[in-house]
CSV table of C-alpha atoms in Angstrom, one decimal:
chain,number,residue,atom,x,y,z
C,1,MET,CA,12.6,10.3,20.7
C,2,GLU,CA,14.0,13.6,19.6
C,3,THR,CA,17.4,14.4,21.1
C,4,GLU,CA,18.7,17.8,21.8
C,5,GLU,CA,21.1,17.4,18.9
C,6,THR,CA,18.3,16.5,16.5
C,7,ALA,CA,16.3,19.5,17.6
C,8,ARG,CA,19.3,21.8,17.0
C,9,LEU,CA,19.8,20.4,13.5
C,10,ARG,CA,16.2,20.9,12.7
C,11,GLU,CA,16.3,24.5,13.8
C,12,GLN,CA,19.5,25.0,11.7
C,13,MET,CA,17.7,23.4,8.7
C,14,MET,CA,14.7,25.7,9.1
C,15,SER,CA,17.0,28.7,8.7
C,16,TYR,CA,17.7,27.5,5.1
C,17,GLN,CA,14.0,27.3,4.1
C,18,GLU,CA,14.2,30.3,1.7
C,19,ASP,CA,17.3,28.9,0.0
C,20,VAL,CA,15.4,25.6,-0.5
C,21,PHE,CA,12.3,27.4,-1.7
C,22,ARG,CA,14.3,29.4,-4.3
C,23,ILE,CA,15.9,26.3,-5.7
C,24,CYS,CA,12.5,24.6,-5.9
C,25,LEU,CA,11.1,27.7,-7.6
C,26,GLY,CA,13.8,27.6,-10.2
C,27,PHE,CA,13.0,24.0,-11.0
C,28,SER,CA,9.2,24.0,-10.7
C,29,ARG,CA,8.6,27.5,-12.1
C,30,ASN,CA,5.7,28.4,-9.9
C,31,PRO,CA,5.5,29.3,-6.2
C,32,TRP,CA,2.8,26.8,-5.2
C,33,ASP,CA,4.7,23.8,-6.5
C,34,ALA,CA,7.9,25.3,-5.0
C,35,GLU,CA,6.3,25.5,-1.6
C,36,ASP,CA,5.0,21.9,-1.8
C,37,LEU,CA,8.4,20.7,-3.0
C,38,SER,CA,10.1,22.5,-0.2
C,39,GLN,CA,7.9,20.8,2.4
C,40,GLU,CA,8.7,17.5,0.8
C,41,VAL,CA,12.4,18.3,1.0
C,42,TYR,CA,12.2,19.1,4.7
C,43,LEU,CA,10.1,16.0,5.3
C,44,LYS,CA,12.8,13.8,3.7
C,45,ALA,CA,15.5,15.6,5.6
C,46,PHE,CA,13.8,15.3,9.0
C,47,LEU,CA,13.2,11.6,8.4
C,48,LYS,CA,16.9,11.1,7.5
C,49,ILE,CA,18.2,13.5,10.1
C,50,ALA,CA,19.9,10.6,12.0
C,51,THR,CA,22.3,10.2,9.0
C,52,VAL,CA,23.7,13.6,9.4
C,53,HIS,CA,27.3,13.2,10.6
C,54,LYS,CA,28.7,16.6,9.5
C,55,PRO,CA,26.5,19.5,10.8
C,56,ASP,CA,28.8,21.9,8.9
C,57,ALA,CA,27.7,20.3,5.6
C,58,LEU,CA,24.1,20.5,6.6
C,59,ARG,CA,23.2,23.2,4.0
C,60,ALA,CA,24.9,21.4,1.1
C,61,TRP,CA,23.1,18.2,2.2
C,62,LEU,CA,19.7,19.9,2.3
C,63,LEU,CA,20.2,21.6,-1.1
C,64,ARG,CA,21.2,18.2,-2.6
C,65,ILE,CA,18.0,16.7,-1.3
C,66,ALA,CA,16.1,19.7,-2.8
C,67,ARG,CA,17.8,19.2,-6.2
C,68,ASN,CA,17.0,15.5,-6.2
C,69,THR,CA,13.5,16.0,-5.1
C,70,CYS,CA,12.9,18.6,-7.8
C,71,LEU,CA,14.4,16.3,-10.5
C,72,ASP,CA,12.2,13.5,-9.4
C,73,HIS,CA,9.2,15.8,-9.5
C,74,GLN,CA,10.1,16.9,-13.0
C,75,LYS,CA,10.3,13.3,-14.2
C,76,LYS,CA,6.9,12.6,-12.8
C,77,ARG,CA,5.4,15.6,-14.4
C,78,ARG,CA,7.1,15.1,-17.8
C,79,LEU,CA,4.1,13.3,-19.2
C,80,PHE,CA,1.7,16.1,-18.2
C,81,ARG,CA,3.9,18.9,-19.5
C,82,LEU,CA,2.0,19.3,-22.7
C,83,PHE,CA,-1.2,19.9,-20.7
C,84,GLN,CA,0.3,21.9,-18.0
C,85,ARG,CA,0.0,25.7,-18.1
C,86,SER,CA,1.9,27.2,-15.3
C,87,LEU,CA,0.0,29.8,-13.3
C,88,THR,CA,2.0,32.3,-11.5
C,89,PRO,CA,1.0,35.1,-9.1
C,90,SER,CA,1.7,37.6,-11.9
C,91,ASP,CA,-0.7,35.8,-14.1
C,92,VAL,CA,-3.4,36.1,-11.5
C,93,ARG,CA,-3.2,39.8,-11.2
C,94,ALA,CA,-5.7,41.9,-13.1
C,95,ALA,CA,-4.9,43.4,-16.5
C,96,SER,CA,-5.3,46.9,-15.1
C,97,ASP,CA,-1.6,47.1,-14.1
C,98,GLN,CA,0.8,49.7,-15.4
C,99,PRO,CA,2.2,49.1,-18.9
C,100,GLU,CA,5.7,48.8,-17.5
C,101,ARG,CA,4.5,46.1,-15.1
C,102,VAL,CA,2.8,44.2,-17.9
C,103,GLN,CA,6.1,44.3,-19.9
C,104,THR,CA,8.0,43.0,-16.9
C,105,ARG,CA,5.4,40.2,-16.5
C,106,GLU,CA,5.8,39.3,-20.2
C,107,ARG,CA,9.5,39.1,-19.8
C,108,LEU,CA,9.2,37.0,-16.7
C,109,ALA,CA,7.0,34.6,-18.6
C,110,GLU,CA,9.7,34.4,-21.3
C,111,LEU,CA,12.3,33.8,-18.7
C,112,LYS,CA,10.4,30.9,-17.3
C,113,GLU,CA,9.9,29.4,-20.7
C,114,ALA,CA,13.6,29.9,-21.5
C,115,VAL,CA,14.7,28.1,-18.3
C,116,ARG,CA,12.2,25.4,-18.9
C,117,ARG,CA,13.6,24.7,-22.3
C,118,LEU,CA,17.2,24.4,-21.1
C,119,PRO,CA,18.8,20.9,-21.3
C,120,GLY,CA,18.6,19.2,-17.8
C,121,ARG,CA,22.3,19.6,-17.0
C,122,GLN,CA,22.4,23.2,-17.9
C,123,ARG,CA,19.2,23.9,-16.1
C,124,GLU,CA,20.3,22.5,-12.8
C,125,VAL,CA,23.5,24.5,-12.8
C,126,PHE,CA,21.6,27.7,-13.8
C,127,VAL,CA,18.9,27.2,-11.1
C,128,LEU,CA,21.4,26.5,-8.4
C,129,ARG,CA,23.4,29.6,-9.3
C,130,GLU,CA,20.7,32.1,-10.2
C,131,TYR,CA,18.0,31.0,-7.8
C,132,GLY,CA,19.9,29.2,-5.1
C,133,HIS,CA,22.7,31.7,-5.0
C,134,LEU,CA,25.2,28.9,-4.6
C,135,SER,CA,28.9,29.5,-5.3
C,136,TYR,CA,30.7,27.6,-8.1
C,137,ALA,CA,32.3,25.4,-5.4
C,138,GLU,CA,29.0,24.7,-3.8
C,139,ILE,CA,27.4,23.8,-7.1
C,140,ALA,CA,30.3,21.6,-7.9
C,141,GLU,CA,30.0,19.8,-4.6
C,142,THR,CA,26.2,19.4,-4.9
C,143,LEU,CA,26.3,18.0,-8.4
C,144,GLY,CA,29.6,16.2,-8.0
C,145,LEU,CA,31.3,18.2,-10.8
C,146,LYS,CA,34.4,20.1,-11.3
C,147,GLU,CA,34.1,23.9,-10.9
C,148,GLY,CA,35.3,24.4,-14.5
C,149,THR,CA,32.4,22.2,-15.7
C,150,VAL,CA,30.0,24.2,-13.6
C,151,MET,CA,31.2,27.5,-15.1
C,152,SER,CA,31.1,26.3,-18.7
C,153,ARG,CA,27.6,24.8,-18.3
C,154,LEU,CA,26.4,28.0,-16.6
C,155,ASN,CA,27.8,30.1,-19.5
C,156,ARG,CA,26.0,28.0,-22.0
C,157,ALA,CA,22.8,28.1,-20.0
C,158,ARG,CA,22.9,31.9,-19.7
C,159,SER,CA,23.5,32.3,-23.4
C,160,ALA,CA,20.7,30.0,-24.3
C,161,VAL,CA,18.3,31.8,-22.0
C,162,LEU,CA,19.3,35.2,-23.4
C,163,ASP,CA,19.0,33.9,-27.0
C,164,PHE,CA,15.5,32.6,-26.4
C,165,MET,CA,14.4,35.8,-24.8
C,166,ARG,CA,15.9,37.9,-27.6
C,167,GLU,CA,14.1,35.7,-30.2
C,168,ALA,CA,10.8,36.1,-28.3
C,169,ASN,CA,11.3,39.8,-28.1
C,170,ASP,CA,12.0,40.0,-31.8
C,171,GLU,CA,8.9,38.0,-32.7
C,172,LYS,CA,6.7,40.6,-30.8
C,173,ARG,CA,8.1,43.5,-32.8
T,1,MET,CA,16.4,47.1,-31.6
T,2,LYS,CA,19.9,47.5,-30.4
T,3,ASN,CA,18.7,48.9,-27.1
T,4,ASP,CA,16.3,46.0,-26.7
T,5,ASN,CA,19.2,43.6,-27.1
T,6,LYS,CA,21.2,45.5,-24.6
T,7,ASP,CA,18.2,45.3,-22.2
T,8,LEU,CA,18.4,41.6,-22.4
T,9,ASP,CA,21.9,41.3,-21.1
T,10,GLN,CA,23.0,39.6,-18.0
T,11,GLU,CA,22.1,42.4,-15.7
T,12,ILE,CA,18.5,42.5,-16.9
T,13,LEU,CA,18.4,38.7,-16.7
T,14,SER,CA,19.5,38.8,-13.1
T,15,ALA,CA,17.0,41.6,-12.3
T,16,LEU,CA,14.2,39.6,-13.9
T,17,ILE,CA,15.1,36.6,-11.7
T,18,ARG,CA,15.2,38.8,-8.6
T,19,GLN,CA,11.8,40.1,-9.6
T,20,GLU,CA,10.4,36.6,-9.9
T,21,GLU,CA,12.0,35.6,-6.6
T,22,GLU,CA,10.5,38.5,-4.8
T,23,ASP,CA,7.0,37.7,-6.0
T,24,ALA,CA,7.4,34.1,-5.1
T,25,LEU,CA,9.0,34.8,-1.7
T,26,ALA,CA,6.2,37.2,-0.8
T,27,PHE,CA,3.8,34.3,-1.3
T,28,PHE,CA,6.1,31.9,0.6
T,29,ARG,CA,6.5,34.2,3.6
T,30,SER,CA,2.7,34.6,3.8
T,31,LYS,CA,2.5,30.9,4.6
T,32,ASN,CA,3.5,29.2,7.8
T,33,PHE,CA,6.1,26.9,6.4
T,34,ARG,CA,7.1,25.3,9.7
T,35,ASP,CA,3.5,24.3,10.5
T,36,GLY,CA,3.1,22.8,7.0
T,37,VAL,CA,6.2,20.7,7.4
T,38,GLU,CA,5.3,19.6,10.9
T,39,ARG,CA,1.8,18.6,9.8
T,40,ARG,CA,3.1,16.6,6.9
T,41,LEU,CA,5.6,14.9,9.2
T,42,LYS,CA,2.9,13.9,11.6
T,43,GLU,CA,0.7,12.6,8.7
T,44,ARG,CA,3.6,10.6,7.3
T,45,VAL,CA,4.8,9.1,10.6
T,46,GLY,CA,1.3,8.6,12.0
T,47,GLY,CA,-0.2,7.0,8.9
T,48,LYS,CA,2.8,4.8,8.3
T,49,LYS,CA,2.1,1.1,7.8
T,50,PRO,CA,3.3,-1.1,10.6
T,51,ALA,CA,6.9,-2.1,10.1
T,52,ILE,CA,7.8,-5.4,8.6
T,53,ARG,CA,9.3,-6.5,11.9
T,54,SER,CA,6.0,-6.3,13.7
T,55,GLN,CA,4.3,-8.3,10.9
T,56,ILE,CA,7.0,-10.9,11.1
T,57,ARG,CA,5.9,-11.6,14.7
T,58,PHE,CA,2.7,-13.3,13.4
T,59,VAL,CA,4.6,-15.7,11.1
T,60,PRO,CA,5.4,-18.3,13.9
T,61,VAL,CA,1.8,-18.2,15.1
T,62,LEU,CA,0.5,-18.8,11.6
T,63,THR,CA,3.1,-21.5,10.9
T,64,GLY,CA,2.0,-23.3,14.1
T,65,VAL,CA,-1.6,-23.2,13.1
T,66,LEU,CA,-0.8,-24.5,9.7
T,67,ILE,CA,1.3,-27.3,11.1
T,68,VAL,CA,-1.5,-28.4,13.5
T,69,ALA,CA,-4.0,-28.3,10.6
T,70,ILE,CA,-1.9,-30.4,8.4
T,71,ALA,CA,-1.2,-32.9,11.2
T,72,GLY,CA,-5.0,-33.2,11.8
T,73,ILE,CA,-5.7,-33.8,8.2
T,74,LEU,CA,-2.9,-36.5,8.0
T,75,LEU,CA,-4.4,-38.2,11.1
T,76,LEU,CA,-7.8,-38.2,9.6
T,77,ILE,CA,-6.4,-39.7,6.4
T,78,GLN,CA,-4.4,-42.4,8.2
T,79,ARG,CA,-7.3,-43.4,10.5
T,80,GLY,CA,-8.5,-46.8,9.2
T,81,PRO,CA,-12.1,-48.0,9.0
T,82,GLY,CA,-11.5,-50.4,11.9
T,83,THR,CA,-10.3,-47.8,14.3
T,84,ALA,CA,-12.4,-46.5,17.2
T,85,PRO,CA,-14.8,-43.8,16.3
T,86,PRO,CA,-14.0,-40.2,17.2
T,87,PRO,CA,-15.3,-38.9,20.6
T,88,GLU,CA,-17.9,-36.8,18.8
T,89,PHE,CA,-19.5,-40.0,17.5
T,90,LYS,CA,-19.5,-41.5,21.0
T,91,ALA,CA,-21.2,-38.4,22.4
T,92,LEU,CA,-23.8,-38.5,19.7
T,93,ALA,CA,-24.5,-42.2,20.3
T,94,SER,CA,-24.9,-41.8,24.0
T,95,ALA,CA,-27.2,-38.9,23.4
T,96,LEU,CA,-29.3,-40.9,21.0
T,97,GLY,CA,-29.3,-43.8,23.5
T,98,GLN,CA,-31.1,-41.6,26.0
T,99,LEU,CA,-34.0,-41.2,23.6
T,100,PRO,CA,-36.9,-43.7,24.1
T,101,GLY,CA,-36.9,-45.1,20.6
T,102,PHE,CA,-33.2,-45.8,20.6
T,103,SER,CA,-32.6,-47.3,24.0
T,104,HIS,CA,-31.1,-50.7,23.5
T,105,PRO,CA,-29.3,-52.1,26.5
T,106,PRO,CA,-27.0,-55.0,25.6
T,107,GLY,CA,-28.7,-58.3,25.6
T,108,GLN,CA,-32.2,-57.0,26.1
T,109,GLY,CA,-33.1,-56.1,22.5
T,110,TRP,CA,-35.6,-53.5,21.5
T,111,THR,CA,-37.9,-52.6,24.3
T,112,VAL,CA,-40.6,-50.0,24.9
T,113,PRO,CA,-39.8,-47.8,27.9
T,114,GLN,CA,-42.0,-48.1,30.9
T,115,GLY,CA,-44.8,-45.6,31.1
T,116,GLN,CA,-44.2,-44.4,27.6
T,117,THR,CA,-47.4,-43.1,26.1
T,118,GLY,CA,-48.5,-41.7,22.8
T,119,THR,CA,-46.9,-44.3,20.6
T,120,SER,CA,-49.0,-45.4,17.7
T,121,ARG,CA,-50.1,-49.0,17.0
T,122,LEU,CA,-48.0,-49.0,13.9
T,123,ALA,CA,-44.9,-48.0,15.8
T,124,GLU,CA,-45.6,-50.6,18.4
T,125,SER,CA,-46.0,-53.4,15.9
T,126,VAL,CA,-42.8,-52.2,14.1
T,127,ARG,CA,-40.9,-52.4,17.4
T,128,ARG,CA,-42.2,-55.8,18.2
T,129,THR,CA,-41.2,-57.0,14.7
T,130,LEU,CA,-37.8,-55.5,15.1
T,131,VAL,CA,-37.3,-57.1,18.5
T,132,THR,CA,-38.4,-60.5,17.3
T,133,ALA,CA,-36.3,-60.3,14.1
T,134,GLU,CA,-33.3,-59.1,16.0
T,135,GLN,CA,-33.6,-61.9,18.6
T,136,THR,CA,-34.0,-64.5,15.9
T,137,LYS,CA,-31.1,-63.2,14.0
T,138,ARG,CA,-28.9,-63.2,17.1
T,139,ASP,CA,-29.8,-66.8,17.7
T,140,GLU,CA,-29.1,-67.6,14.1
T,141,GLU,CA,-25.7,-65.9,14.2
T,142,GLN,CA,-24.8,-67.9,17.3
T,143,HIS,CA,-25.9,-71.0,15.5
T,144,ILE,CA,-23.8,-70.4,12.4
T,145,SER,CA,-20.9,-68.7,14.1
T,146,ILE,CA,-17.6,-69.6,12.6
T,147,PRO,CA,-15.3,-71.5,15.1
T,148,ALA,CA,-12.3,-69.4,15.9
T,149,GLY,CA,-9.1,-70.5,14.3
T,150,THR,CA,-10.7,-73.0,11.8
T,151,GLY,CA,-10.9,-70.5,8.9
T,152,LYS,CA,-13.8,-72.5,7.4
T,153,VAL,CA,-17.3,-71.3,6.7
T,154,PRO,CA,-20.0,-73.8,7.7
T,155,ARG,CA,-22.3,-75.1,5.0
T,156,LEU,CA,-25.9,-74.1,5.2
T,157,SER,CA,-28.9,-76.0,3.8
T,158,LEU,CA,-31.2,-74.4,1.4
T,159,ASP,CA,-33.9,-74.0,4.1
T,160,GLN,CA,-31.5,-72.2,6.3
T,161,LYS,CA,-30.4,-69.8,3.6
T,162,MET,CA,-34.1,-69.1,2.7
T,163,GLU,CA,-34.8,-68.5,6.4
T,164,ILE,CA,-32.0,-65.9,6.7
T,165,LEU,CA,-33.1,-64.2,3.5
T,166,PHE,CA,-36.7,-64.1,4.7
T,167,LYS,CA,-35.7,-62.6,8.1
T,168,GLU,CA,-33.4,-60.0,6.4
T,169,ARG,CA,-36.3,-59.1,4.2
T,170,ALA,CA,-38.7,-58.8,7.2
T,171,ILE,CA,-36.3,-56.5,9.0
T,172,GLU,CA,-35.9,-54.3,5.9
T,173,ARG,CA,-39.7,-54.0,5.5
T,174,ALA,CA,-40.1,-53.1,9.1
T,175,LEU,CA,-37.5,-50.4,8.8
T,176,LEU,CA,-39.1,-49.0,5.7
T,177,LEU,CA,-42.5,-48.9,7.5
T,178,PHE,CA,-40.8,-47.2,10.5
T,179,LYS,CA,-39.3,-44.6,8.2
T,180,GLY,CA,-42.8,-44.0,6.8
T,181,ASP,CA,-41.9,-42.6,3.4
T,182,SER,CA,-41.7,-45.8,1.5
T,183,LYS,CA,-44.1,-46.6,-1.3
T,184,GLU,CA,-43.4,-50.3,-0.9
T,185,VAL,CA,-45.7,-51.9,1.7
């Protein structure tokens, strides 16, 4: 039986759905998988809602579930990665777009590839910061790290992403 | 080249990420996320297998059935050859006793029921032979019965032994005739 408190927590959780989706997008690299993963995150959260003792920490708890769900999903898909070709909404669009738009799309594809190539520890910090918009403190709490560690990993991740994109850009020229 | 490198600085990276997010969020907002979650929740909760606790309820019942079955098998094994036949056998014997060919009241031997028609001559002769042989055998058994408590078997003469063998043989032949599928006549 759903209590009033449970219903209130559920409503509060639903207000974080775009945060959860963005994190899932950062890990999964395509919006369809991100939506599916977000639903899975909420399913898990709703089923474990009775374990929530600190409503103030609800968002952090939900984002932690999102991160764990995405990592589990990545493990499952690792075997199929070679055969997987991610399809994004930008790929679906016709080639009759403006040249600037095409260039942006190419860079987006490079960005996705760059994030995908990041080592796991750097990638999760990068995704939580750049896609989840979490503060250093929140990332540290979610991952159980010190803030200094979060910052150093994030710097390395950003450098790696930029290096990859520069190299990709140089190859085209 | 230099400008390109500048383009790929942190600001551009952030802008690219915002662009990606916007595209994806447009897709996400076009969906009814809440309905999707509720539907999956119903599927998960509705299609869930029964809890182990509810399955545990059947364990005592199954254990009871198993114990009864084992006890029954042990009783059957322990039942000796001299014990009374099971009630099913008694019921079958009484049912057979109601049939004309099997009626055999104690002390009367084999008889043909009154008003019974349709019996063949062969069957009649077989019955007579059986009645005679049975009566003779009963007399013989009474004659050679072992006195209780003596523990000794009485000696029989050769004629008496031959007579018993002859009667046994006669009964056997009569039974084979009655059965009808014997090639030995």
